[in-house]
């Protein structure tokens, strides 16, 4: 294989691999709100209330399940919320009431939820919840970005005629690799003390390829740690006969960790970007 120059290789990095469904998973958003839509509509009767604390009390007494909606109105996923002030420390359970109604009314008042609802700052709590769910779901983009790279790599593994469950495997633990093919990977696992899972493992007639994939669209401290970690795994893998560590990575987030990536590139033969993946590198390395 032709010798690669880091600067040239790095210039080929991709800006983004985001599809249209990367930004918000609306199916998930809508489903989450549908699950509490009835309860939210009951609470809608509080909008514009002239006596919201009494009306809230009556609703919770008759429909205690409406309390479960409250955390979402504050963009909180958990059913338990901790709060403290000069009056003390409180842990509110909105799934199984652990306090009296006066305490929950205090919570609604002090968090500003009563003010928002009674002063008609929102017109419909279902629509409001959809907006919150959309915002919360945007936090999942990082995970979706990782899966996008996995999906891209898997597509080209398949295009190279490897079959899932036969000649390539997904999310397989290092220990399972050892057991399945009778290979000693203690050099990587620190003699069995470290638990490691690979994104993919490709198995040819005479070789095992352990694969990690990632795509970084933004900077972060994790990139330097990842580069150092994969450099070490690669060096350890080089001591094992019949085994190779392969890393597919890309993304302009690497700009701020460029030199750490270069250190790994300089010692790791099997590190590739998306351009190389699309150029048929799978057929050249998996032999």
Coordinates of N, CA, C and O in Angstrom, one line a residue, residues 12 23 44 52 57 72 83 90 98 101 142 146 175 186 198 213 229 232 237 240 254 256 273 284:
X12 N -8.5 15.3 3.8 CA -9.6 14.6 3.2 C -10.7 14.3 4.2 O -11.7 13.7 3.9
X23 N -31.1 15.2 13.2 CA -31.3 16.3 14.1 C -32.3 16.1 15.2 O -32.1 16.4 16.3
X44 N -54.3 20.7 31.3 CA -54.6 21.9 30.4 C -55.7 22.7 31.1 O -55.8 23.9 30.8
X52 N -55.4 28.6 41.0 CA -54.6 27.4 40.5 C -54.2 26.4 41.5 O -54.2 25.2 41.3
X57 N -54.9 21.0 43.3 CA -55.2 20.0 44.3 C -56.3 19.1 44.0 O -56.3 17.9 44.1
X72 N -41.4 16.4 33.1 CA -41.2 16.8 31.7 C -41.4 18.3 31.5 O -40.7 18.9 30.7
X83 N -34.7 19.3 45.3 CA -34.7 20.8 45.4 C -34.4 21.2 46.8 O -34.8 20.5 47.8
X90 N -35.6 18.7 49.8 CA -36.7 17.9 49.5 C -36.4 17.0 48.2 O -35.8 17.5 47.3
X98 N -44.7 10.8 47.6 CA -44.0 10.5 48.8 C -44.2 11.7 49.8 O -43.6 11.7 50.9
X101 N -49.9 16.9 49.5 CA -50.2 17.8 48.3 C -49.7 19.2 48.5 O -49.3 19.8 47.6
X142 N -25.2 13.4 19.6 CA -23.9 12.8 19.8 C -23.9 11.3 19.6 O -23.1 10.7 18.9
X146 N -22.4 8.8 16.4 CA -21.6 7.6 16.6 C -22.3 6.4 15.8 O -21.6 5.7 15.1
X175 N -13.5 -10.8 25.4 CA -13.5 -12.1 26.0 C -14.3 -13.1 25.0 O -13.8 -14.3 24.9
X186 N -4.7 -11.2 26.0 CA -4.4 -10.7 27.3 C -3.5 -9.4 27.2 O -3.4 -8.6 28.1
X198 N -15.6 -4.3 21.1 CA -15.3 -3.8 19.7 C -16.6 -3.5 19.0 O -17.5 -4.2 19.1
X213 N -15.0 2.4 15.5 CA -15.4 3.5 14.6 C -15.9 4.7 15.4 O -16.4 4.6 16.5
X229 N -5.6 6.1 23.6 CA -6.0 4.8 23.9 C -5.9 3.9 22.7 O -5.4 2.7 22.9
X232 N -2.3 2.9 21.9 CA -1.8 1.8 22.8 C -2.4 0.4 22.4 O -1.7 -0.6 22.3
X237 N -1.8 -4.8 20.0 CA -2.4 -5.8 19.0 C -1.3 -6.3 18.1 O -1.3 -7.4 17.6
X240 N 0.3 -9.6 18.7 CA -0.5 -10.8 18.7 C -0.6 -11.4 17.3 O -1.0 -10.7 16.4
X254 N -11.6 16.7 15.0 CA -10.2 16.4 15.2 C -9.3 17.5 15.0 O -8.1 17.4 15.4
X256 N -8.8 20.2 16.6 CA -8.3 20.7 17.9 C -7.5 19.6 18.6 O -6.9 19.8 19.6
X273 N -9.9 7.0 7.0 CA -11.0 7.9 7.0 C -12.1 7.5 6.1 O -12.0 6.5 5.4
X284 N -8.9 -4.3 0.7 CA -7.5 -4.4 0.7 C -6.9 -4.8 2.1 O -5.9 -5.4 2.2

